[in-house]
């Protein structure tokens, strides 16, 4: 998949919310991409834009292309897009209790997609649904198909959501903070399950999360978002070991580490607050909170995504400063077109 210059706005009574601003990237076949950033950074809205699930009004995808399997999803008709959702691209939402219909059985909700996209009859769909529940670790699957969402625990409901997402063997799975509401033990089980199923189905994954530890263990590449923009992108090792954007650096320094000395136990916070996206900043959205900021440059001009040196051109950052030396890099050449 290739996302090009994606722009999404929300038009509210309080003003226009600049939620996603010129986001571009490529996702390879079988790749797991971790998308991180604090609340309001545009992670979920960009994913919902890909799926064409932005509520309208007040939301609107103003610009961009999402090229998937040679088609621009943003130009498909509503009927054609419904055939893509679930069959080719599936999504797991953050809260399974609000994502599942409380008045329909689990079996009814799983078999709906199987009948629509796979053309199965009732018996075939029930058998496939039971197979999927077994695959995601739910025992006595045939009997549990008759149960309702409230009869499952939080972890089990999330497994049901994963079973629904995988029912039609999608090529791309978008997981929007799927473990946030679960305890740590269940989180680990869900992550291991997703790893196993990824290998089994050979699918690409976009994993949206606040948890950098989960992203580090699951993803091939990481994309850091702030103010509706991508501010850093690269392989997991590059982004975590050779951090190049001040915001990413701040996120990593705010995490507790098991190898910290007792004297260094105090965590570092990022001062200030996220930008109010009803007032789109002229320059870098991280400028008011950045310890490396250059007044007259960072607040006036948004830096493009710049590739790294020739030895590592795939590690991109949107910053006018080299955070490793603190030296301004104002002449960085042409931006990377990803």
Short mmCIF file of C-alpha atoms in Angstrom, two decimals:
data_model
loop_
_atom_site.label_atom_id
_atom_site.label_comp_id
_atom_site.label_asym_id
_atom_site.label_seq_id
_atom_site.Cartn_x
_atom_site.Cartn_y
_atom_site.Cartn_z
CA UNK A 1 0.00 0.00 0.00
CA UNK A 2 1.10 3.56 -0.66
CA UNK A 3 -0.37 6.57 1.12
CA UNK A 4 0.25 9.86 -0.66
CA UNK A 5 -0.30 13.35 0.80
CA UNK A 6 -3.25 12.31 2.97
CA UNK A 7 -5.14 15.27 4.48
CA UNK A 8 -8.18 14.90 6.78
CA UNK A 9 -10.14 17.72 8.42
CA UNK A 10 -13.03 17.95 10.87
CA UNK A 11 -15.34 20.96 10.53
CA UNK A 12 -16.85 21.67 13.95
CA UNK A 13 -18.67 24.54 15.63
CA UNK A 14 -15.43 25.37 17.47
CA UNK A 15 -13.50 25.57 14.21
CA UNK A 16 -11.62 23.37 11.74
CA UNK A 17 -9.57 20.55 13.26
CA UNK A 18 -6.44 19.82 11.19
CA UNK A 19 -6.28 16.14 12.15
CA UNK A 20 -4.04 14.63 9.45
CA UNK A 21 -1.65 16.82 7.50
CA UNK A 22 0.11 15.62 4.35
CA UNK A 23 0.93 12.06 5.47
CA UNK A 24 2.82 9.91 2.95
CA UNK A 25 4.44 6.48 3.29
CA UNK A 26 4.72 3.02 1.76
CA UNK A 27 3.83 -0.31 3.37
CA UNK A 28 5.45 -3.45 1.98
CA UNK A 29 3.89 -6.86 1.63
CA UNK A 30 4.14 -8.76 4.92
CA UNK A 31 5.55 -5.70 6.74
CA UNK A 32 4.51 -4.78 10.28
CA UNK A 33 4.46 -1.02 10.74
CA UNK A 34 4.18 0.41 14.25
CA UNK A 35 2.54 3.85 14.47
CA UNK A 36 3.19 5.71 17.74
CA UNK A 37 2.47 9.11 19.22
CA UNK A 38 0.39 10.64 21.99
CA UNK A 39 -3.38 11.16 21.85
CA UNK A 40 -4.39 13.65 19.17
CA UNK A 41 -1.37 13.00 16.95
CA UNK A 42 -3.48 11.66 14.08
CA UNK A 43 -2.74 7.94 14.42
CA UNK A 44 -6.31 6.65 14.50
CA UNK A 45 -7.75 9.27 12.14
CA UNK A 46 -5.17 8.39 9.49
CA UNK A 47 -6.14 4.70 9.79
CA UNK A 48 -9.86 5.48 9.62
CA UNK A 49 -9.14 7.60 6.54
CA UNK A 50 -7.52 4.60 4.85
CA UNK A 51 -10.64 2.56 5.61
CA UNK A 52 -12.96 5.43 4.52
CA UNK A 53 -14.63 5.36 7.94
CA UNK A 54 -14.35 9.07 8.76
CA UNK A 55 -17.81 10.25 9.90
CA UNK A 56 -19.13 12.86 7.48
CA UNK A 57 -20.12 15.37 8.69
CA UNK A 58 -18.05 16.68 10.44
CA UNK A 59 -15.05 14.89 8.95
CA UNK A 60 -13.77 15.02 5.39
CA UNK A 61 -10.77 13.58 3.55
CA UNK A 62 -9.62 16.70 1.76
CA UNK A 63 -6.70 15.38 -0.25
CA UNK A 64 -4.51 12.40 -0.95
CA UNK A 65 -4.37 8.93 -2.43
CA UNK A 66 -4.35 5.50 -0.83
CA UNK A 67 -3.08 3.09 -3.48
CA UNK A 68 -3.82 -0.51 -2.50
CA UNK A 69 -3.38 -3.38 -4.96
CA UNK A 70 -3.25 -0.84 -7.80
CA UNK A 71 -6.48 0.98 -6.84
CA UNK A 72 -6.99 4.34 -5.14
CA UNK A 73 -9.28 3.51 -2.22
CA UNK A 74 -10.33 7.14 -1.88
CA UNK A 75 -11.84 7.09 -5.37
CA UNK A 76 -13.78 3.83 -5.08
CA UNK A 77 -17.56 3.91 -4.91
CA UNK A 78 -19.20 3.15 -1.57
CA UNK A 79 -20.25 -0.32 -2.76
CA UNK A 80 -16.75 -1.16 -4.03
CA UNK A 81 -15.18 0.06 -0.78
CA UNK A 82 -17.51 -2.17 1.25
CA UNK A 83 -16.15 -5.13 -0.70
CA UNK A 84 -12.59 -4.11 0.26
CA UNK A 85 -13.34 -3.71 3.99
CA UNK A 86 -13.17 -7.04 5.76
CA UNK A 87 -12.17 -8.99 2.66
CA UNK A 88 -8.85 -7.29 1.75
CA UNK A 89 -8.28 -4.82 4.59
CA UNK A 90 -9.54 -5.59 8.09
CA UNK A 91 -9.46 -3.48 11.24
CA UNK A 92 -9.38 -4.28 14.96
CA UNK A 93 -10.68 -1.44 17.11
CA UNK A 94 -9.52 -0.33 20.54
CA UNK A 95 -12.55 -1.27 22.64
CA UNK A 96 -14.13 -4.60 21.68
CA UNK A 97 -17.14 -4.00 23.93
CA UNK A 98 -18.26 -1.00 21.87
CA UNK A 99 -17.17 -2.56 18.56
CA UNK A 100 -19.26 -5.72 18.99
CA UNK A 101 -23.03 -5.50 18.72
CA UNK A 102 -24.40 -6.35 22.19
CA UNK A 103 -27.71 -7.74 20.90
CA UNK A 104 -26.27 -10.16 18.33
CA UNK A 105 -24.51 -13.43 19.08
CA UNK A 106 -20.80 -13.78 18.38
CA UNK A 107 -21.57 -16.34 15.69
CA UNK A 108 -23.92 -13.98 13.86
CA UNK A 109 -21.30 -11.24 13.81
CA UNK A 110 -18.47 -13.46 12.54
CA UNK A 111 -20.54 -15.27 9.89
CA UNK A 112 -21.89 -12.02 8.41
CA UNK A 113 -18.58 -11.25 6.67
CA UNK A 114 -18.11 -14.87 5.59
CA UNK A 115 -21.48 -14.90 3.85
CA UNK A 116 -20.96 -11.47 2.28
CA UNK A 117 -17.37 -11.76 1.07
CA UNK A 118 -16.82 -15.51 0.76
CA UNK A 119 -20.28 -16.55 -0.47
CA UNK A 120 -20.65 -19.26 2.21
CA UNK A 121 -23.98 -20.78 3.22
CA UNK A 122 -25.08 -20.94 6.87
CA UNK A 123 -23.47 -24.29 7.61
CA UNK A 124 -20.15 -23.42 5.95
CA UNK A 125 -20.03 -20.05 7.71
CA UNK A 126 -20.75 -21.60 11.14
CA UNK A 127 -18.00 -24.19 10.64
CA UNK A 128 -15.50 -21.53 9.54
CA UNK A 129 -16.47 -19.27 12.46
CA UNK A 130 -15.89 -22.10 14.95
CA UNK A 131 -12.53 -22.81 13.30
CA UNK A 132 -11.55 -19.14 13.64
CA UNK A 133 -12.50 -19.01 17.33
CA UNK A 134 -10.44 -22.13 17.96
CA UNK A 135 -7.53 -20.56 16.08
CA UNK A 136 -7.54 -17.50 18.36
CA UNK A 137 -7.63 -19.62 21.50
CA UNK A 138 -11.31 -19.70 22.50
CA UNK A 139 -12.27 -23.18 23.77
CA UNK A 140 -15.55 -24.96 23.00
CA UNK A 141 -15.89 -22.77 19.94
CA UNK A 142 -19.06 -24.30 18.47
CA UNK A 143 -20.94 -23.67 21.70
CA UNK A 144 -19.50 -20.16 22.22
CA UNK A 145 -20.82 -19.04 18.82
CA UNK A 146 -24.24 -18.82 20.48
CA UNK A 147 -22.96 -16.53 23.26
CA UNK A 148 -23.32 -12.74 23.42
CA UNK A 149 -20.43 -10.25 23.86
CA UNK A 150 -21.22 -9.59 27.54
CA UNK A 151 -20.63 -13.28 28.26
CA UNK A 152 -16.94 -12.95 27.28
CA UNK A 153 -14.08 -11.37 29.23
CA UNK A 154 -12.20 -8.37 27.77
CA UNK A 155 -9.39 -10.55 26.46
CA UNK A 156 -11.83 -13.03 24.93
CA UNK A 157 -13.78 -10.23 23.23
CA UNK A 158 -10.56 -8.96 21.70
CA UNK A 159 -9.83 -12.48 20.43
CA UNK A 160 -13.30 -12.50 18.85
CA UNK A 161 -12.46 -9.19 17.14
CA UNK A 162 -9.24 -10.71 15.80
CA UNK A 163 -11.17 -13.77 14.55
CA UNK A 164 -13.63 -11.46 12.76
CA UNK A 165 -10.80 -9.46 11.21
CA UNK A 166 -9.05 -12.59 9.93
CA UNK A 167 -12.20 -14.35 8.73
CA UNK A 168 -11.69 -13.49 5.06
CA UNK A 169 -7.87 -13.79 4.99
CA UNK A 170 -7.13 -10.06 4.50
CA UNK A 171 -3.89 -8.84 2.96
CA UNK A 172 -3.68 -5.96 5.46
CA UNK A 173 -4.70 -5.82 9.12
CA UNK A 174 -5.00 -2.45 10.87
CA UNK A 175 -4.94 -2.78 14.67
CA UNK A 176 -5.90 0.44 16.48
CA UNK A 177 -4.54 0.11 20.03
CA UNK A 178 -6.04 -3.38 20.38
CA UNK A 179 -4.44 -4.15 23.76
CA UNK A 180 -4.86 -0.80 25.55
CA UNK A 181 -7.87 -1.88 27.66
CA UNK A 182 -6.35 -5.26 28.62
CA UNK A 183 -4.11 -6.24 31.51
CA UNK A 184 -0.44 -6.96 30.87
CA UNK A 185 -0.76 -10.76 30.84
CA UNK A 186 -3.60 -10.70 28.30
CA UNK A 187 -1.72 -8.09 26.25
CA UNK A 188 1.23 -10.48 25.92
CA UNK A 189 -1.08 -13.32 24.85
CA UNK A 190 -2.77 -11.17 22.19
CA UNK A 191 0.59 -9.97 20.82
CA UNK A 192 1.93 -13.51 20.57
CA UNK A 193 -1.30 -14.53 18.86
CA UNK A 194 -0.98 -11.73 16.30
CA UNK A 195 2.65 -12.69 15.60
CA UNK A 196 1.66 -16.29 14.96
CA UNK A 197 -1.30 -15.38 12.77
CA UNK A 198 0.79 -12.91 10.77
CA UNK A 199 3.16 -15.71 9.79
CA UNK A 200 0.26 -18.04 9.08
CA UNK A 201 -1.64 -15.62 6.85
CA UNK A 202 1.41 -13.73 5.43
CA UNK A 203 -0.35 -10.39 5.90
CA UNK A 204 0.88 -6.84 6.44
CA UNK A 205 -0.02 -5.10 9.72
CA UNK A 206 -0.37 -1.48 10.81
CA UNK A 207 -0.16 -1.58 14.62
CA UNK A 208 -1.23 1.68 16.29
CA UNK A 209 -0.16 1.99 19.91
CA UNK A 210 0.97 4.23 22.77
CA UNK A 211 3.15 1.40 24.06
CA UNK A 212 6.66 1.70 22.62
CA UNK A 213 7.65 -1.61 24.20
CA UNK A 214 4.93 -3.49 22.33
CA UNK A 215 5.86 -1.75 19.09
CA UNK A 216 9.54 -2.61 19.55
CA UNK A 217 8.74 -6.30 19.97
CA UNK A 218 6.21 -6.57 17.16
CA UNK A 219 7.11 -4.18 14.34
CA UNK A 220 9.60 -4.16 11.49
CA UNK A 221 9.40 -0.39 11.03
CA UNK A 222 8.19 2.48 13.23
CA UNK A 223 6.40 5.67 12.28
CA UNK A 224 6.23 8.46 14.88
CA UNK A 225 3.37 10.96 14.49
CA UNK A 226 2.87 14.37 16.07
CA UNK A 227 0.43 17.13 15.18
CA UNK A 228 -1.08 15.05 12.40
CA UNK A 229 2.29 14.56 10.69
CA UNK A 230 5.00 11.92 10.45
CA UNK A 231 8.03 13.29 12.29
CA UNK A 232 10.27 10.20 12.18
CA UNK A 233 10.22 6.89 10.36
CA UNK A 234 12.66 4.01 10.12
CA UNK A 235 13.37 0.46 11.19
CA UNK A 236 12.71 -0.44 14.83
CA UNK A 237 16.44 -0.66 15.54
CA UNK A 238 17.22 2.67 13.85
CA UNK A 239 14.44 4.64 15.56
CA UNK A 240 15.09 3.22 19.04
CA UNK A 241 18.90 3.11 18.92
CA UNK A 242 19.67 6.11 16.70
CA UNK A 243 16.79 8.48 17.46
CA UNK A 244 16.81 11.59 15.27
CA UNK A 245 13.74 13.62 16.21
CA UNK A 246 13.37 15.54 19.51
CA UNK A 247 9.82 14.26 20.02
CA UNK A 248 10.83 10.60 19.64
CA UNK A 249 13.74 11.28 21.99
CA UNK A 250 11.32 12.71 24.55
CA UNK A 251 9.02 9.68 24.30
CA UNK A 252 11.89 7.26 24.85
CA UNK A 253 13.30 9.23 27.80
CA UNK A 254 9.90 9.18 29.50
CA UNK A 255 9.87 5.37 29.63
CA UNK A 256 11.04 3.44 32.72
CA UNK A 257 13.99 1.12 32.01
CA UNK A 258 14.95 -1.99 33.90
CA UNK A 259 18.66 -1.24 33.46
CA UNK A 260 18.49 2.27 35.02
CA UNK A 261 20.61 2.99 38.08
CA UNK A 262 18.72 3.88 41.25
CA UNK A 263 20.02 7.45 41.01
CA UNK A 264 18.56 7.77 37.51
CA UNK A 265 15.12 6.38 38.33
CA UNK A 266 13.34 9.71 37.87
CA UNK A 267 11.66 9.82 34.47
CA UNK A 268 12.00 12.77 32.11
CA UNK A 269 8.81 14.41 30.95
CA UNK A 270 8.12 16.41 27.80
CA UNK A 271 7.22 19.87 29.04
CA UNK A 272 4.12 21.58 27.69
CA UNK A 273 1.05 20.15 25.98
CA UNK A 274 0.18 18.85 22.50
CA UNK A 275 -0.86 21.50 19.97
CA UNK A 276 -4.46 22.59 19.57
CA UNK A 277 -5.09 21.31 16.05
CA UNK A 278 -7.86 23.85 15.52
CA UNK A 279 -5.01 26.30 15.01
CA UNK A 280 -2.63 24.69 12.55
CA UNK A 281 0.94 25.80 13.34
CA UNK A 282 2.84 27.56 10.60
CA UNK A 283 6.06 25.72 11.37
CA UNK A 284 6.93 22.54 13.23
CA UNK A 285 4.06 21.54 15.58
CA UNK A 286 6.60 20.42 18.22
CA UNK A 287 8.28 23.85 18.33
CA UNK A 288 6.75 25.08 21.66
CA UNK A 289 7.95 21.95 23.52
CA UNK A 290 11.29 21.36 21.79
CA UNK A 291 14.56 21.97 23.62
CA UNK A 292 16.41 22.16 20.27
CA UNK A 293 14.01 24.69 18.66
CA UNK A 294 15.45 27.50 16.51
CA UNK A 295 13.29 30.60 16.76
CA UNK A 296 12.66 32.17 13.40
CA UNK A 297 13.14 28.86 11.62
CA UNK A 298 11.30 26.01 13.39
CA UNK A 299 8.27 28.20 14.18
CA UNK A 300 8.12 29.59 10.64
CA UNK A 301 8.78 26.61 8.38
CA UNK A 302 7.69 22.98 8.65
CA UNK A 303 10.69 20.73 7.96
CA UNK A 304 10.10 18.03 5.33
CA UNK A 305 10.94 14.37 5.94
CA UNK A 306 14.69 14.22 5.35
CA UNK A 307 16.49 10.93 4.61
CA UNK A 308 19.52 9.93 6.63
CA UNK A 309 23.06 9.58 5.26
CA UNK A 310 23.83 7.36 2.28
CA UNK A 311 24.50 4.48 4.65
CA UNK A 312 20.96 4.74 6.05
CA UNK A 313 18.64 6.69 3.69
CA UNK A 314 15.50 4.86 4.86
CA UNK A 315 15.64 6.51 8.31
CA UNK A 316 13.64 9.73 7.85
CA UNK A 317 13.11 12.68 10.18
CA UNK A 318 11.30 16.01 9.98
CA UNK A 319 13.62 18.28 11.95
CA UNK A 320 15.94 21.19 11.23
CA UNK A 321 18.39 20.09 13.97
CA UNK A 322 20.74 17.14 14.40
CA UNK A 323 19.66 15.99 17.88
CA UNK A 324 22.83 13.96 18.34
CA UNK A 325 25.01 17.09 18.20
CA UNK A 326 22.43 19.84 18.75
CA UNK A 327 23.75 21.55 15.63
CA UNK A 328 21.23 23.12 13.19
CA UNK A 329 21.02 21.38 9.83
CA UNK A 330 19.39 24.15 7.84
CA UNK A 331 20.74 23.11 4.44
CA UNK A 332 19.41 19.58 4.12
CA UNK A 333 18.79 19.40 0.41
CA UNK A 334 15.66 18.03 -1.20
CA UNK A 335 13.02 16.29 0.95
CA UNK A 336 12.36 12.59 0.64
CA UNK A 337 9.28 11.72 -1.39
CA UNK A 338 8.07 8.49 0.23
#
